[in-house]
Short mmCIF file of C-alpha atoms in Angstrom, two decimals:
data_model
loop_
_atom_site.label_atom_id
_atom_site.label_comp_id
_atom_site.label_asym_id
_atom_site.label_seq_id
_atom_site.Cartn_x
_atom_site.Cartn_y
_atom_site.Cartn_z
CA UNK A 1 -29.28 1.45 1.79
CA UNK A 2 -26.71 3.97 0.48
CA UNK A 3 -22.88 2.87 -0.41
CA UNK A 4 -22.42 5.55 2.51
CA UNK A 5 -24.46 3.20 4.60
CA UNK A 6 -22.66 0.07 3.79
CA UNK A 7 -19.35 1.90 4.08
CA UNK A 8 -20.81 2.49 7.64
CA UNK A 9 -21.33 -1.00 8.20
CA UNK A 10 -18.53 -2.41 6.57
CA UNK A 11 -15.90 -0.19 8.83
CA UNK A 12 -18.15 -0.85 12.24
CA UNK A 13 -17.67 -4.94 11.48
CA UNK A 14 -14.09 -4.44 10.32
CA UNK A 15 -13.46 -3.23 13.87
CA UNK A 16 -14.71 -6.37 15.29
CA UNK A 17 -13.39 -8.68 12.87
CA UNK A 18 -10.05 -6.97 12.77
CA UNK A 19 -9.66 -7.92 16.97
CA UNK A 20 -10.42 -11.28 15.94
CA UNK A 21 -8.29 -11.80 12.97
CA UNK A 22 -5.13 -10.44 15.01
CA UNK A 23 -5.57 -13.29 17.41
CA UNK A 24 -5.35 -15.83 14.25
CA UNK A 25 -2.35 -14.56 12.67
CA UNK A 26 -4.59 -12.18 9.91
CA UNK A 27 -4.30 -8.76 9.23
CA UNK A 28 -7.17 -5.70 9.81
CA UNK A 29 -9.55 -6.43 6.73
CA UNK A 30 -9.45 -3.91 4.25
CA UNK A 31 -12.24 -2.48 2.51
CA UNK A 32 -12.73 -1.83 -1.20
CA UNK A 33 -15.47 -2.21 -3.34
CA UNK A 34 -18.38 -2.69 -0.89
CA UNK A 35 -16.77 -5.51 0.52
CA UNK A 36 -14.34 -6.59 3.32
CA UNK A 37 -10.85 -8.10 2.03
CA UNK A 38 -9.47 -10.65 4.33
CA UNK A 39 -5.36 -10.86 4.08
CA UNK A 40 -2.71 -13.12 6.15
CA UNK A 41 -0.35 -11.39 8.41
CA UNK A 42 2.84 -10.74 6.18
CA UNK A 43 5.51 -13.28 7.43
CA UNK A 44 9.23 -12.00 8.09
CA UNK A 45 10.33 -12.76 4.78
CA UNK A 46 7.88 -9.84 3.35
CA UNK A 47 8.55 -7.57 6.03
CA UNK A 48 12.51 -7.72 5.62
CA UNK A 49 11.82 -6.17 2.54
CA UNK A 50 9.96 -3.56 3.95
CA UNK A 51 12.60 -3.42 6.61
CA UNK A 52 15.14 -2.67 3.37
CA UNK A 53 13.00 -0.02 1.52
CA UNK A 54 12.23 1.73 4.97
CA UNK A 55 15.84 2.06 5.72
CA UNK A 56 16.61 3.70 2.43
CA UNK A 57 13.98 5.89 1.82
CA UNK A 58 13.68 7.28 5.31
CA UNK A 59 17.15 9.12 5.25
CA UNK A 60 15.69 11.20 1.99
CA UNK A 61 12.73 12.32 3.38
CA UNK A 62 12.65 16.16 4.48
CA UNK A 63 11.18 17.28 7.56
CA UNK A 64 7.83 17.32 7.78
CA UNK A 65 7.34 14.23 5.86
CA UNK A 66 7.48 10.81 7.32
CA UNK A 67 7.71 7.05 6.25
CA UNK A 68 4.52 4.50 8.54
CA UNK A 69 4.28 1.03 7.93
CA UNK A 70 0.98 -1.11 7.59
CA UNK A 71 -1.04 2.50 8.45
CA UNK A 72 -4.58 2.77 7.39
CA UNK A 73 -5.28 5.11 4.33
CA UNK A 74 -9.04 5.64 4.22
CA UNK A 75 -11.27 7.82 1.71
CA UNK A 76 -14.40 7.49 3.25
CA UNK A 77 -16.22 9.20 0.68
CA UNK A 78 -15.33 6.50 -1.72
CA UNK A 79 -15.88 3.74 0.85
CA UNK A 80 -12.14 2.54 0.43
CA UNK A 81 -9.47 1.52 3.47
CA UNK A 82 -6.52 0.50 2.30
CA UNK A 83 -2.90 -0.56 4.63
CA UNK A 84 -0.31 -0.40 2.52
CA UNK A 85 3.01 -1.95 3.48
CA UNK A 86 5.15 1.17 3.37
CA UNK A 87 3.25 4.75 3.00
CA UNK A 88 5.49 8.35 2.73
CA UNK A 89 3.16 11.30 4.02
CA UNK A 90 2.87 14.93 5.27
CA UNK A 91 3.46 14.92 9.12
CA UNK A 92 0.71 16.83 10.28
CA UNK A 93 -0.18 18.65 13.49
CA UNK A 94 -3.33 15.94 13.94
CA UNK A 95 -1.62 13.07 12.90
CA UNK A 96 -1.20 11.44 16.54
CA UNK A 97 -4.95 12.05 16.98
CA UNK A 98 -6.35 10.19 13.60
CA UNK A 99 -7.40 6.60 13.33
CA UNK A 100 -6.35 6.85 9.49
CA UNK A 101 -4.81 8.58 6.82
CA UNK A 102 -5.98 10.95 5.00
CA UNK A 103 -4.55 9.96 1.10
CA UNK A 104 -4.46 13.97 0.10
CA UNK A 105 -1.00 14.08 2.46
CA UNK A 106 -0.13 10.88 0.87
CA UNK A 107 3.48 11.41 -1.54
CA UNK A 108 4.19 7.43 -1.99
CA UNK A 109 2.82 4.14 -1.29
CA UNK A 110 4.42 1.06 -1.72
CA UNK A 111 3.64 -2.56 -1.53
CA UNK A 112 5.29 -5.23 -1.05
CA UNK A 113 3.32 -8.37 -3.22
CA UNK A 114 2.82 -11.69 -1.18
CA UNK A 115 3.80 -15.16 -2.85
CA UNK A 116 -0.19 -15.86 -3.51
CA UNK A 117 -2.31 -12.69 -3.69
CA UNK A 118 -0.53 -10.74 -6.57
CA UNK A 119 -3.80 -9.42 -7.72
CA UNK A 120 -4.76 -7.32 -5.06
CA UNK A 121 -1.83 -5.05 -5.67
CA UNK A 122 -1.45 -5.74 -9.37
CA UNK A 123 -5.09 -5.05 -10.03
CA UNK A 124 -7.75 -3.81 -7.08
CA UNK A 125 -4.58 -1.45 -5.71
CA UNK A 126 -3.56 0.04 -8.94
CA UNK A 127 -7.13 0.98 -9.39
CA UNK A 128 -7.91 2.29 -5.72
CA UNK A 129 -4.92 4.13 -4.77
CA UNK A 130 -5.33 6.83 -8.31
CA UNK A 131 -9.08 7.29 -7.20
CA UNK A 132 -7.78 8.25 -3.84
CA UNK A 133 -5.51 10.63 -5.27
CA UNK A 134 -2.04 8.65 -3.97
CA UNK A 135 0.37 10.33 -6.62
CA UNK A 136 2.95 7.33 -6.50
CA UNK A 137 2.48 4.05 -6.36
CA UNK A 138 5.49 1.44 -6.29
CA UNK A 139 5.08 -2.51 -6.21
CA UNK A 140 7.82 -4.22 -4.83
CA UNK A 141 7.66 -8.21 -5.95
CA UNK A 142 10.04 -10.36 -4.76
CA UNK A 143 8.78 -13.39 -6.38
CA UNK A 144 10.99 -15.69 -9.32
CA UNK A 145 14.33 -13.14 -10.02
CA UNK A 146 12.57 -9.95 -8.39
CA UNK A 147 10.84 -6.87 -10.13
CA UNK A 148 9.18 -3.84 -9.39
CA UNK A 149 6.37 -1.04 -10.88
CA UNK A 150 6.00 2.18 -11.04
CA UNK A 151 2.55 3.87 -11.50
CA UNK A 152 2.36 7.90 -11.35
CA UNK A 153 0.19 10.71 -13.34
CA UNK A 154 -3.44 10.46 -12.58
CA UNK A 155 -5.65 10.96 -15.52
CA UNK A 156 -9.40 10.16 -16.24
CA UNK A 157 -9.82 6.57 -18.30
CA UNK A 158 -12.68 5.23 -18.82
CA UNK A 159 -14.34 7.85 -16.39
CA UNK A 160 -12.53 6.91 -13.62
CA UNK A 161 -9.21 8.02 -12.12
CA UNK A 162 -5.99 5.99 -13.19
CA UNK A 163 -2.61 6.35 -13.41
CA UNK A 164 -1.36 7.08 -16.81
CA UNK A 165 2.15 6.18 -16.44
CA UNK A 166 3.50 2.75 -15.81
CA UNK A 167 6.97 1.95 -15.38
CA UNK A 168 8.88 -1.85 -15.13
CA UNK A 169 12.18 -2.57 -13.39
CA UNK A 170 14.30 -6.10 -12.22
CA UNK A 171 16.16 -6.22 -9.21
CA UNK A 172 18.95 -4.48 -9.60
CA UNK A 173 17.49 -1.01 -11.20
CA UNK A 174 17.10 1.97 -9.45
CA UNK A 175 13.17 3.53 -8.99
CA UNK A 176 13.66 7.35 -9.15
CA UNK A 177 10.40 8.73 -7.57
CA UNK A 178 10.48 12.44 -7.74
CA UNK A 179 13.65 13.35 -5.35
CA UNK A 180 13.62 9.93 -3.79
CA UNK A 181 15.51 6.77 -5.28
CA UNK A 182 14.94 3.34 -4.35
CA UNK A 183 18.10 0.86 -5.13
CA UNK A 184 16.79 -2.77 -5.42
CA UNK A 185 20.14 -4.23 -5.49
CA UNK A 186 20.31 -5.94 -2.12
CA UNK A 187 16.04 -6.49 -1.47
CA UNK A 188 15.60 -10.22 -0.87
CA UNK A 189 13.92 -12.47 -3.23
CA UNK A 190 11.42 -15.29 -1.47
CA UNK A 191 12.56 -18.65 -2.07
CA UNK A 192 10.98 -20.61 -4.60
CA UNK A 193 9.10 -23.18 -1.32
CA UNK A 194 8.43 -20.02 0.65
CA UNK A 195 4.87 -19.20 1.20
CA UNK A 196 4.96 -15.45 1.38
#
């Protein structure tokens, strides 16, 4: 069996598993390194962050180019499906007709981490998103006192597509990416007992 053919497999079950998982308060697996990655729905904490970076960012963005939330980004050819929190792409004429993304109209992702899977976006993400050619990358955390990353500039390392820059900030700094700045001022932090 080819990756291709797992890929094939892994997306066909993700549609059936995704239906279920929906009904137990769990996201749409997403798929990365032949295998299906099983996440919790984000909890309103999380997505009043979101809520924060959408409402800044959206009022930069020139026409033609749009902010989705939770949208799948898929690279079929690499067998990865990613939904990123907060995504900033090319509005295109086939958008309303396409299940997923395509990551070559993708300017920015950003994710927002979760109180107990840090890795996934600290780690797996940093690696998938360069191979899919996403140019920007941000990681908002809003764990302890509240920090973000920057990753941009894809290069070849080790053979394989990564970014080459890496940039840190606290709550409080300002992310310039390209024309668009991101104030982290007011984002809210979790609370040391909250669970995402």
């Amino acid at each position: 069996m080819t990756e291709t053919d797992i890929y094939r497999h892994l997306r066909d079950y993700r549609d059936v598993l995704g239906a279920q998982a929906e009904q137990h308060g769990a996201r749409w697996p997403e798929i990365s390194d032949g295998r299906l990655i099983m996440m919790m729905s984000p909890r309103a904490r999380h997505q009043f962050v979101g809520h924060r970076l959408r409402r800044q960012l959206e009022p930069q963005l020139p026409d033609g180019v749009i902010l989705m939330v939770e949208t799948d980004v898929e690279d079929a050819s690499l067998g990865i499906l990613r939904t990123p929190d907060l995504v900033v792409v090319d509005e295109t004429a086939d958008l309303a007709h396409r299940e997923a993304l395509d990551p070559r109209s993708v300017h920015l992702i950003i994710e927002i981490v979760s109180r107990w899977n840090a890795s996934n976006d600290y780690r797996e993400k940093v690696a998938d998103y360069p191979r899919m050619g996403v140019p920007h990358y941000v990681i908002v955390d809003p764990r302890d006192q509240g920090s973000a990353v920057r990753h941009w500039g894809i290069s070849t390392q080790s053979g394989q597509p990564a970014y080459e820059n890496e940039e840190h900030y606290r709550y409080g700094d300002t992310i310039t990416v390209g024309e668009w700045k991101i104030d982290t001022t007011d984002l809210p932090r979790y609370d040391a007992g909250s669970e995402r």
